[in-house]
mmCIF file of C-alpha atoms in Angstrom:
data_model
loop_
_atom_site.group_PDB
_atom_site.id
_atom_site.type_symbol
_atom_site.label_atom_id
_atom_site.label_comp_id
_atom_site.label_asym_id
_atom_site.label_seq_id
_atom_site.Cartn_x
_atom_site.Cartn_y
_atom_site.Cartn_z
ATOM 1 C CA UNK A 1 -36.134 -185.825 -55.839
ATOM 2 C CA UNK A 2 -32.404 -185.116 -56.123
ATOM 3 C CA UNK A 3 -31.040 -186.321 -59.589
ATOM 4 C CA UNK A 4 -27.970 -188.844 -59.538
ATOM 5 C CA UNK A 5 -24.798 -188.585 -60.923
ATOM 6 C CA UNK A 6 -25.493 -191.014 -63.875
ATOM 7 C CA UNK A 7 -28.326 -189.128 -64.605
ATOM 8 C CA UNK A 8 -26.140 -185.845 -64.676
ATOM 9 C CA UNK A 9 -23.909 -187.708 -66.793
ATOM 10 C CA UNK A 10 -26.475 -188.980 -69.208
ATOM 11 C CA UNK A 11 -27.594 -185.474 -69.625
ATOM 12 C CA UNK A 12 -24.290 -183.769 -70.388
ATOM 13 C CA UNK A 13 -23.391 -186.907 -72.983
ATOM 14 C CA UNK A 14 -26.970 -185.892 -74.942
ATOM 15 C CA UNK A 15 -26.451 -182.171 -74.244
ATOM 16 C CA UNK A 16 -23.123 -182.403 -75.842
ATOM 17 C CA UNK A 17 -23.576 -185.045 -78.344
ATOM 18 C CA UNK A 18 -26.738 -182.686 -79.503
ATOM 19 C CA UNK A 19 -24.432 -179.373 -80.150
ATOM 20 C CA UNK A 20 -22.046 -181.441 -82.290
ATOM 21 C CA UNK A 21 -24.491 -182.811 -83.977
ATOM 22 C CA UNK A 22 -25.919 -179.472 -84.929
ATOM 23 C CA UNK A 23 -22.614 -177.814 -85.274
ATOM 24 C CA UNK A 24 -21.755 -180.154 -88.226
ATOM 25 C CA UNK A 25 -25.230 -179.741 -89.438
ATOM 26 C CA UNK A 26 -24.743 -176.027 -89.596
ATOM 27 C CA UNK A 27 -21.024 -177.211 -91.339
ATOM 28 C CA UNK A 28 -22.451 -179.114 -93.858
ATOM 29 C CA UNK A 29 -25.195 -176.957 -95.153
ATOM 30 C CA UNK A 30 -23.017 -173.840 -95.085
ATOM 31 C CA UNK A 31 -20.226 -175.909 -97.082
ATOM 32 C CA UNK A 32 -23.137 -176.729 -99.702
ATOM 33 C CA UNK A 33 -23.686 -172.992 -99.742
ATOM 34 C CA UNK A 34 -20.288 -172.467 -99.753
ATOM 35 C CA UNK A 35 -20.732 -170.132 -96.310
ATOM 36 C CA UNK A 36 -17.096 -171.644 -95.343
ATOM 37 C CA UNK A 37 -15.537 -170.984 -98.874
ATOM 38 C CA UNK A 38 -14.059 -167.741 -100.553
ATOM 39 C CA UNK A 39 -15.910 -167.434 -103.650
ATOM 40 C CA UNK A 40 -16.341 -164.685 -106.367
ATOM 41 C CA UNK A 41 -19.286 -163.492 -108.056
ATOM 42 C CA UNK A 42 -19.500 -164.884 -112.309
ATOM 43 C CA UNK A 43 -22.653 -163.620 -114.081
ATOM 44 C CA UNK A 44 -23.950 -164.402 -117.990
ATOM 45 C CA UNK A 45 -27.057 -163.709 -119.910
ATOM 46 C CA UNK A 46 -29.660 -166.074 -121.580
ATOM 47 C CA UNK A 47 -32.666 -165.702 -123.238
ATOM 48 C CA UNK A 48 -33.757 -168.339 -121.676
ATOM 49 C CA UNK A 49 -32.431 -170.432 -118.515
ATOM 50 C CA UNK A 50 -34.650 -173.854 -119.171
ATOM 51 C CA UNK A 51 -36.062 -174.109 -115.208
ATOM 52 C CA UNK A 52 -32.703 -173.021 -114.243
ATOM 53 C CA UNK A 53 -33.127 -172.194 -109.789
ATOM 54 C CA UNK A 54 -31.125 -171.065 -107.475
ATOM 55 C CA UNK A 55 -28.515 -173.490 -105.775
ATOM 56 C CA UNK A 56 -28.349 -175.513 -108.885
ATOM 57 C CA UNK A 57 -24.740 -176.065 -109.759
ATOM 58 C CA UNK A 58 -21.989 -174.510 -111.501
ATOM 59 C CA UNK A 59 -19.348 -176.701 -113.498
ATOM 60 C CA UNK A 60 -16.345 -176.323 -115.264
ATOM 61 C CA UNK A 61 -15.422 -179.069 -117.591
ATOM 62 C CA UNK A 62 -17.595 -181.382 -115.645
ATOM 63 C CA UNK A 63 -16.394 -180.411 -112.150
ATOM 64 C CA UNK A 64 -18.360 -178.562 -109.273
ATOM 65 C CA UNK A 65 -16.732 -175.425 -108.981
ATOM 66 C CA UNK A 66 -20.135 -173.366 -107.244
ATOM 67 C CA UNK A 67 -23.457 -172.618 -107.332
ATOM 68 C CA UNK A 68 -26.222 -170.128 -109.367
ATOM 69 C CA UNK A 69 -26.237 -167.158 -106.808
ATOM 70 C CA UNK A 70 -28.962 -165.093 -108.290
ATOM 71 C CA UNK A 71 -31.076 -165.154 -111.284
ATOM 72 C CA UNK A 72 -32.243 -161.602 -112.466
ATOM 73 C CA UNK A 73 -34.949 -161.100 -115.117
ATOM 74 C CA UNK A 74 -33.478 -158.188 -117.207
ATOM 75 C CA UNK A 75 -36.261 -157.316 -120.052
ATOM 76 C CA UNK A 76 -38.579 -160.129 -122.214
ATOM 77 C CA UNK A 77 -35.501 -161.410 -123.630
ATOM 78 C CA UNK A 78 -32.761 -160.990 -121.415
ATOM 79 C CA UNK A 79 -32.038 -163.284 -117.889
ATOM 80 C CA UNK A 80 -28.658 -162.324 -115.762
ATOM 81 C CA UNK A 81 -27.870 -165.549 -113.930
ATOM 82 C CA UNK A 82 -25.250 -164.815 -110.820
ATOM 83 C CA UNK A 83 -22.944 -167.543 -109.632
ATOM 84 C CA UNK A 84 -21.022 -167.587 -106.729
ATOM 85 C CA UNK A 85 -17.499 -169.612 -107.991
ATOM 86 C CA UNK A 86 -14.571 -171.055 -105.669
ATOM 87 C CA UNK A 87 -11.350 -168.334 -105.402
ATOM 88 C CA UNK A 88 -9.557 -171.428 -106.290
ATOM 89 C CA UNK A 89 -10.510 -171.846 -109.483
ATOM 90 C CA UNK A 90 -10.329 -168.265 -110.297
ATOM 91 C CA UNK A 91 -6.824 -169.318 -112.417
ATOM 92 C CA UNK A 92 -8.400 -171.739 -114.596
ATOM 93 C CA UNK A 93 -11.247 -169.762 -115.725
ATOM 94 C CA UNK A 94 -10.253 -167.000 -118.957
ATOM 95 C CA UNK A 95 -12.582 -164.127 -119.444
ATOM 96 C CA UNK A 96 -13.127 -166.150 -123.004
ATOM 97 C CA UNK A 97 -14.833 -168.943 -121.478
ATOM 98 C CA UNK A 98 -18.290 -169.490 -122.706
ATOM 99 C CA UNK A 99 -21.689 -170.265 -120.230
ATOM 100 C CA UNK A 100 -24.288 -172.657 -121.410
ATOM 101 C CA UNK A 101 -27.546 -174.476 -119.455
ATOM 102 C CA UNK A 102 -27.886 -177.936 -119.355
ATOM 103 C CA UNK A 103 -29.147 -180.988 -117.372
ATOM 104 C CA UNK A 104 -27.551 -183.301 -114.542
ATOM 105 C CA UNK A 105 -28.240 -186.564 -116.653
ATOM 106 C CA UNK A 106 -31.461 -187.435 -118.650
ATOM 107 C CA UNK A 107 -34.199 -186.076 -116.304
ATOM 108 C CA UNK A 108 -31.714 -184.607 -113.283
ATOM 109 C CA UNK A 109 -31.728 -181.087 -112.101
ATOM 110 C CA UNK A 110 -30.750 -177.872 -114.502
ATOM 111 C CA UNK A 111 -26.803 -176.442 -114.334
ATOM 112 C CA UNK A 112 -24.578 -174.218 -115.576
ATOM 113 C CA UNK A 113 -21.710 -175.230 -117.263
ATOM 114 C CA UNK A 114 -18.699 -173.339 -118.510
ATOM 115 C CA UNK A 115 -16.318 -174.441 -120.939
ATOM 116 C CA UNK A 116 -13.355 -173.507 -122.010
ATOM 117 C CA UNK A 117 -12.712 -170.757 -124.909
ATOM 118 C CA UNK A 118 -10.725 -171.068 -128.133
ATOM 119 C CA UNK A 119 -7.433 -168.946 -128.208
ATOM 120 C CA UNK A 120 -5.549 -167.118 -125.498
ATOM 121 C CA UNK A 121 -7.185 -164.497 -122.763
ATOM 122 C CA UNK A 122 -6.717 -163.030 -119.463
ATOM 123 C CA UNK A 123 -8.393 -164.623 -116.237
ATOM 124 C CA UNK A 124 -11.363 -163.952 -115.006
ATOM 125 C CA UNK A 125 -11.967 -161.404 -112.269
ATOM 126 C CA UNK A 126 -14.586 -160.693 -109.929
ATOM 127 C CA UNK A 127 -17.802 -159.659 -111.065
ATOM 128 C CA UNK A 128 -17.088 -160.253 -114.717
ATOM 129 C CA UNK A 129 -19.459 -161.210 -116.931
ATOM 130 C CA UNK A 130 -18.635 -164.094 -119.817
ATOM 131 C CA UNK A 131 -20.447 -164.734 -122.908
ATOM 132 C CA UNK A 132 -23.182 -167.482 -123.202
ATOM 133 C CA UNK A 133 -24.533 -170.310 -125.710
ATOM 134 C CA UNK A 134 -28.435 -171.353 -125.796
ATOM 135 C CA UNK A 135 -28.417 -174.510 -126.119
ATOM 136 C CA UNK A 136 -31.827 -176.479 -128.209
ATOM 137 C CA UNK A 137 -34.246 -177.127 -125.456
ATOM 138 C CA UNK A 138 -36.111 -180.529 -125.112
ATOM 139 C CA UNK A 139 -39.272 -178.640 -126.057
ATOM 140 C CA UNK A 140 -37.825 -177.514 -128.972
ATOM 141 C CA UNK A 141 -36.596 -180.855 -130.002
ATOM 142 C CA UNK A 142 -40.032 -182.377 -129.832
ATOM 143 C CA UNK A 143 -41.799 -179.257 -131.564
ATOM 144 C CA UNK A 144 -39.361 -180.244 -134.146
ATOM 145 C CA UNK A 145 -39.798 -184.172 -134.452
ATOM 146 C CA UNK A 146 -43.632 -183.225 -134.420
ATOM 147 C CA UNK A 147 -43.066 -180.384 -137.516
ATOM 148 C CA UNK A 148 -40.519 -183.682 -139.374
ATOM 149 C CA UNK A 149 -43.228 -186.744 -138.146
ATOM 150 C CA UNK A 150 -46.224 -184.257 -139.819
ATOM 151 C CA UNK A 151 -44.084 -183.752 -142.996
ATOM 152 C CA UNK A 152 -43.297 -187.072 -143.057
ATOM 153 C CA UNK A 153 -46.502 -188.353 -142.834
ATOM 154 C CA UNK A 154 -47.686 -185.891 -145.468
ATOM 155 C CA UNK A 155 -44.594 -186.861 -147.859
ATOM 156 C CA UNK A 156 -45.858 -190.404 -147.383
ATOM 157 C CA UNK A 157 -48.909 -189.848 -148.385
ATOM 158 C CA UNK A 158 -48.382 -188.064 -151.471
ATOM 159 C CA UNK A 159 -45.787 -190.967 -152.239
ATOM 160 C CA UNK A 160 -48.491 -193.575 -152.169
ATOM 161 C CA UNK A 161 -50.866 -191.222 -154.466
ATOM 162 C CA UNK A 162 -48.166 -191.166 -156.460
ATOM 163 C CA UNK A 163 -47.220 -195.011 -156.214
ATOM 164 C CA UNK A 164 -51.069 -195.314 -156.762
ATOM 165 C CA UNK A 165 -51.176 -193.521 -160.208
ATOM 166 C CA UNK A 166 -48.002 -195.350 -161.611
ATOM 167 C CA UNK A 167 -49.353 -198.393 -160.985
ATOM 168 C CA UNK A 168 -53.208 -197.792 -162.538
ATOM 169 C CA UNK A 169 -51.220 -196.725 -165.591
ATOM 170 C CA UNK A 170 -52.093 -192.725 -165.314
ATOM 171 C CA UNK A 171 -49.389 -189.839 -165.789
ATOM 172 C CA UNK A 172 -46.526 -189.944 -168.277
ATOM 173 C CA UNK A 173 -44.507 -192.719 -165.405
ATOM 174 C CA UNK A 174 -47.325 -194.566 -165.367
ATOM 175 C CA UNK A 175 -47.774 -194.764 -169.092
ATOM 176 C CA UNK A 176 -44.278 -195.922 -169.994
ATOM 177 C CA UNK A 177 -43.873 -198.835 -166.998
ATOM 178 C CA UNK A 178 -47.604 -200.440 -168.409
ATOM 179 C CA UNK A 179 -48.081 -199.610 -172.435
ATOM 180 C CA UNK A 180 -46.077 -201.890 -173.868
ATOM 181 C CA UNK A 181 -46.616 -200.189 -177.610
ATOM 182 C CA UNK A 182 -44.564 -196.577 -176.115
ATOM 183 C CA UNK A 183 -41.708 -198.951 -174.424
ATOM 184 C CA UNK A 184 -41.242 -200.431 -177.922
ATOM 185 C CA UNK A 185 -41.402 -196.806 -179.868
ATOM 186 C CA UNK A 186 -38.879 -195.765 -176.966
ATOM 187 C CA UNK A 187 -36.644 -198.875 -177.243
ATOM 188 C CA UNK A 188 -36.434 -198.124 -181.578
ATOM 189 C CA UNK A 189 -36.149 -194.313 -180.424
ATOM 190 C CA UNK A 190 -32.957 -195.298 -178.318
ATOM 191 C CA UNK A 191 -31.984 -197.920 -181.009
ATOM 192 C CA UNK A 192 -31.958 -195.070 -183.652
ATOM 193 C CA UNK A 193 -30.164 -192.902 -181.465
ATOM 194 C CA UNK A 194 -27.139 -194.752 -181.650
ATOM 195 C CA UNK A 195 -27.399 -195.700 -185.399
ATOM 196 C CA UNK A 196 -27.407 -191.837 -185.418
ATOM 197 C CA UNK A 197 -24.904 -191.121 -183.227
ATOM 198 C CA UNK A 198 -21.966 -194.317 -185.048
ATOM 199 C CA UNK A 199 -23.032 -191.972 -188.406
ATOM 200 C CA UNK A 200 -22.291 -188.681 -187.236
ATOM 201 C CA UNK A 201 -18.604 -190.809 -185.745
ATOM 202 C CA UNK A 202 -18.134 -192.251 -189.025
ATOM 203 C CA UNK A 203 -19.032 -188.892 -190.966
ATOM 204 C CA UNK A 204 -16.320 -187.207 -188.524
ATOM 205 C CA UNK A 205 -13.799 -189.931 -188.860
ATOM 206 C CA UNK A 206 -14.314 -188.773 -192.829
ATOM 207 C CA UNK A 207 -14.065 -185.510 -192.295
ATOM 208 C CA UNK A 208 -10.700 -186.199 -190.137
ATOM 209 C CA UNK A 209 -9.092 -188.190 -192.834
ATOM 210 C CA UNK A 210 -9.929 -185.620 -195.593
ATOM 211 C CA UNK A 211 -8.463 -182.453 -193.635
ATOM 212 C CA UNK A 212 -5.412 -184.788 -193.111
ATOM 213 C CA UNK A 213 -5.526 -185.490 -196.289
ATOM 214 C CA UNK A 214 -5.584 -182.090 -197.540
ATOM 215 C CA UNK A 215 -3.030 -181.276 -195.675
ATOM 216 C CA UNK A 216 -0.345 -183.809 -196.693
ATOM 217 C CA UNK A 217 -0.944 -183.879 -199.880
ATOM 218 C CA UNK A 218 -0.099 -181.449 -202.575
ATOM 219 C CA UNK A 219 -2.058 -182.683 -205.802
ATOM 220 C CA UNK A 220 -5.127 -180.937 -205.362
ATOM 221 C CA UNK A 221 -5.665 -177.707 -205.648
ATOM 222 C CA UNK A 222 -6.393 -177.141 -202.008
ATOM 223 C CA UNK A 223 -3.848 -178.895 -200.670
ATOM 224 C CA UNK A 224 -1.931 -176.843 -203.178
ATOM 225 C CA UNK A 225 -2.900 -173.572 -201.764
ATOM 226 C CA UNK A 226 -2.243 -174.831 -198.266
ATOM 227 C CA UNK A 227 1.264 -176.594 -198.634
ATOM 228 C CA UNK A 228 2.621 -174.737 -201.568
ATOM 229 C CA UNK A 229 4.216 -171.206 -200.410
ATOM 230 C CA UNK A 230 4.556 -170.278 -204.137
ATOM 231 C CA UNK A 231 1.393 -170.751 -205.367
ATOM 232 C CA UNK A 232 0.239 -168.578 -202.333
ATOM 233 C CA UNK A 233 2.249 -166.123 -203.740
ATOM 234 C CA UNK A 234 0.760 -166.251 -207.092
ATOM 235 C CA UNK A 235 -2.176 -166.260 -205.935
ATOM 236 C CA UNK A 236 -1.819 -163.872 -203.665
ATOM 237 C CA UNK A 237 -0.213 -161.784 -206.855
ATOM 238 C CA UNK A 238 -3.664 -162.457 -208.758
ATOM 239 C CA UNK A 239 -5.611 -161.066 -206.296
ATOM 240 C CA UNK A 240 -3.368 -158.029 -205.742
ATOM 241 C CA UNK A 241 -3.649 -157.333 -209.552
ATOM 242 C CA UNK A 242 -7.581 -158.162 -209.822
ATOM 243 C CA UNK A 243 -7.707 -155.332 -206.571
ATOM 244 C CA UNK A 244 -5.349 -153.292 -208.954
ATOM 245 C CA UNK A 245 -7.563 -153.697 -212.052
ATOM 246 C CA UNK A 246 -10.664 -153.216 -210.047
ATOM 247 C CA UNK A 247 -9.046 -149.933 -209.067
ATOM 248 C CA UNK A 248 -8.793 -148.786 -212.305
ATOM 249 C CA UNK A 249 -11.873 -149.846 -213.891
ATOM 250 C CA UNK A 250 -13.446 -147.504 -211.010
ATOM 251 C CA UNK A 251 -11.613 -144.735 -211.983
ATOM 252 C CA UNK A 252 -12.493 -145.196 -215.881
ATOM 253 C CA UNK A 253 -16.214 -145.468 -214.974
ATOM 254 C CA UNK A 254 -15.454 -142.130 -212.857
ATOM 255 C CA UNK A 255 -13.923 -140.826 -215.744
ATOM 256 C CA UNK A 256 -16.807 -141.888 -218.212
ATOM 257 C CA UNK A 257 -19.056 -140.240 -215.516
ATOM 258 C CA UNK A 258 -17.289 -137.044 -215.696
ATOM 259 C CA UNK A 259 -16.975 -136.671 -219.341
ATOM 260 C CA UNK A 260 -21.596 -137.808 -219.626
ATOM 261 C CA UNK A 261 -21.801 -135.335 -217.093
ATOM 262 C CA UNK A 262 -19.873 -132.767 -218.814
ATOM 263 C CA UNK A 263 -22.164 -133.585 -222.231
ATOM 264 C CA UNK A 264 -25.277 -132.859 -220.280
ATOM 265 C CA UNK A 265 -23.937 -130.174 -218.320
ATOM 266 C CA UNK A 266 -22.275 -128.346 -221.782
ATOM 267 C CA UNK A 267 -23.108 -125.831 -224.315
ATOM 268 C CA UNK A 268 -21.511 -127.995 -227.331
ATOM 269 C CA UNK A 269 -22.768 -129.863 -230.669
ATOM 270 C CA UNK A 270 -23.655 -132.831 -228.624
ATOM 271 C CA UNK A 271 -25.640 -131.091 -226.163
ATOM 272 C CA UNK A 272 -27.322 -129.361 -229.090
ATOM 273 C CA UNK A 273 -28.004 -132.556 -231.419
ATOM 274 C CA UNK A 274 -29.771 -133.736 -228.518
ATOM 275 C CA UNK A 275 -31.684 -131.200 -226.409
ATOM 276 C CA UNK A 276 -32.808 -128.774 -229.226
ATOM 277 C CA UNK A 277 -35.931 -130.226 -230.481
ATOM 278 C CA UNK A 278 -35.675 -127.429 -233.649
ATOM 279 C CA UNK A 279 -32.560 -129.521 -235.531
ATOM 280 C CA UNK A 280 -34.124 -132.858 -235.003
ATOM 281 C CA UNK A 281 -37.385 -131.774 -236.709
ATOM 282 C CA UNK A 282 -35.378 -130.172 -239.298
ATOM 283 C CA UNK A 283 -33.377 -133.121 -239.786
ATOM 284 C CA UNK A 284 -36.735 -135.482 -240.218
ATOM 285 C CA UNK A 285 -38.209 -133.115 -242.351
ATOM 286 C CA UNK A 286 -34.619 -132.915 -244.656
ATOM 287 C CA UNK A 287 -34.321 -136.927 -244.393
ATOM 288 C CA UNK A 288 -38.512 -137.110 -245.900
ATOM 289 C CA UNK A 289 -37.205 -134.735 -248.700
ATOM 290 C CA UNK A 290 -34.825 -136.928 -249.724
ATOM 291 C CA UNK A 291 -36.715 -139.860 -249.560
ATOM 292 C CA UNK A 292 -39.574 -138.017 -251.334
ATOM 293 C CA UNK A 293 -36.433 -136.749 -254.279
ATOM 294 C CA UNK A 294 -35.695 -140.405 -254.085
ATOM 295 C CA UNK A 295 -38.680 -141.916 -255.120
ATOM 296 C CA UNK A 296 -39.072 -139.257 -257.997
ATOM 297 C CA UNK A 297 -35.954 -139.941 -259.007
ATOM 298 C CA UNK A 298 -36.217 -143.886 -259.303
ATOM 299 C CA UNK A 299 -39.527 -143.360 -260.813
ATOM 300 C CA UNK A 300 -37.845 -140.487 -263.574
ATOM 301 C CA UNK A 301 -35.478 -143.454 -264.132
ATOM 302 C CA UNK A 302 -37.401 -146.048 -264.998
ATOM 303 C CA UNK A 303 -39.698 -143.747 -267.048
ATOM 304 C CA UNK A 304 -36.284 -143.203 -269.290
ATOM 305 C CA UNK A 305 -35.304 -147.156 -269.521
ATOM 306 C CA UNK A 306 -39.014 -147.588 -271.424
ATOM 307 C CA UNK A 307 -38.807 -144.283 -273.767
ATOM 308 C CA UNK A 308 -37.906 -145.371 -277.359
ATOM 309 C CA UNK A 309 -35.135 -142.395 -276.636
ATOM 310 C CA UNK A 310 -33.109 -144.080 -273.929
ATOM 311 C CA UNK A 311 -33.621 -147.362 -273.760
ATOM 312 C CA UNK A 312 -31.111 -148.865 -276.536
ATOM 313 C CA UNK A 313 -28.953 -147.243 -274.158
ATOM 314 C CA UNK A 314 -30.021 -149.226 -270.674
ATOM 315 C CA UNK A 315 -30.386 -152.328 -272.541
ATOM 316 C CA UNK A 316 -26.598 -151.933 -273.734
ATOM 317 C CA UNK A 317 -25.845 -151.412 -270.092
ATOM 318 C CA UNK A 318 -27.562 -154.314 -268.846
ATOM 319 C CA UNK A 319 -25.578 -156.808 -271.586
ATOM 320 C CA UNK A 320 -22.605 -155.843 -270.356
ATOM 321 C CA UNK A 321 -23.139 -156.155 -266.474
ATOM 322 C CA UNK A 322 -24.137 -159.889 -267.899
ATOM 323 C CA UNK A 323 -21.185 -160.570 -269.658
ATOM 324 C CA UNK A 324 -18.897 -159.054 -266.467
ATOM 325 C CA UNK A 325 -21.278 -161.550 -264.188
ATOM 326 C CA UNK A 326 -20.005 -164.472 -266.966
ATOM 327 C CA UNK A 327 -17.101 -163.456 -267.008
ATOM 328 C CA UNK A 328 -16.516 -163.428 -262.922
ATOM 329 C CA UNK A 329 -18.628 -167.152 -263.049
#
């Protein structure tokens, strides 16, 4: 059966609207993949790219500027991520800039995004690698609400045993909020605290006026010695002289010294008198001689005053020492 010419026609309108349909197909995926763009090749290193994929996007201060090429696992703790970046933002982007992970919204896909550096640098260039920033996961924000929620429910608890044994009157706390007997010993405690503490300010205030005292007036004898520049001087004198004298009295005691020493040290009379034990017996056994003469002697004496010889004569003697005494009376 031969085929019409509408039916031609129908079949070059779907033939043709088919391969422009597929040509911008093929457009439109290759300008997601940026197949029609002139990119260059960014990379950075994390320890850890948080679900990060391939195709995800690339932004700079919030705008699209590519897409993660390549994601390369380096060792256990190292990840290269490649990203293919439009030429023409090549001139915004300093080799300072700083590459971090993070998510499209609350629960959209992972990106990279790069943000600006502090200070002046040079611009990026192909292939360069910039420096990157871990961000805190969401993982690691819940492992660390659990860790505080745990600590605070264990801080809790330990309040309330506390709480508990203030209010059953046990511990020191405990004792001082319920016995009424220690609040009163600790309110007359406080009370003589202060009685205390207005003496020791009044005893000051004393102390205050007496050193003013002392040093305005000039009738005692320490304000004297503080105010007066001449009795300072005398008795500055006094003290120089009783250093003087003290001086001197040394050097007499030296002297003494010297001259004992020389007596012991000697060959003289002194030295003699005392060290030879010969003269001192001699001179005890002279000195009981004479007492022994002595005694004959008084006893010769009175033998005389009682012979019939002698006597007128010691009676005479003894009537005139009376008369003498009379006479003196």
């Amino acid at each position: 059966m031969k085929k019409t010419n509408s039916q031609k026609l129908r079949l070059g309108s779907f033939v043709l609207i088919g391969t422009i349909l597929f040509i911008a197909g093929v457009y439109l995926i290759g300008q997601r993949q940026d197949m029609f763009k002139k990119t260059f090749t960014l990379s950075s290193y994390f320890q850890n790219v948080n679900g990060l994929q391939k195709g995800n996007n690339v932004r700079y201060s919030g705008i699209d500027i590519g897409t993660v090429k390549n994601i390369v696992m380096i060792n256990d703790s190292t990840i290269k991520v490649e990203m293919s970046i439009e030429e023409k933002i090549l001139s915004h982007i300093k080799k300072n800039a700083i590459a971090t992970i993070g998510s499209d919204g609350l629960v959209g896909n992972m990106i990279v995004n790069i943000v600006p550096g502090k200070g002046a640098s040079e611009i990026i260039e192909n292939e360069d690698i910039i420096a990157s920033y871990s961000r805190i996961g969401t993982d690691d924000i819940l492992n660390t609400l659990n860790t505080s929620s745990e600590n605070a429910a264990i801080l809790t608890s330990d309040l309330l045993k506390i709480t508990n044994r203030i209010t059953t009157g046990k511990g020191t706390i405990g004792v001082l909020i319920n016995d009424t007997v220690m609040a009163q010993d600790l309110k007359q405690s406080i009370h003589n605290l202060k009685i205390a503490s207005r003496g020791a300010s009044h005893t000051i205030a004393e102390l205050n006026s007496i050193v003013s005292s002392v040093k305005t007036e000039d009738n005692t004898i320490l304000g004297m010695l503080l105010n007066d520049s001449i009795s300072a001087g005398k008795l500055k004198t006094v003290v120089t002289n009783l250093e003087i004298s003290s001086a001197e009295i040394e050097t007499l005691l030296n002297n003494a010294n010297a001259v004992v020493s020389d007596f012991n040290s000697s060959n003289g009379a002194y030295n003699y008198m005392v060290k030879d034990t010969s003269l001192v017996n001699s001179l005890k056994s002279t000195l009981k001689n004479i007492n022994e003469g002595t005694d004959k002697f008084n006893q010769n004496m009175e033998a005389l005053k009682h012979n019939f010889l002698t006597r007128g004569y010691f009676r005479k003697l003894e009537r005139q020492e009376k008369k003498e005494v009379k006479t003196k009376e």
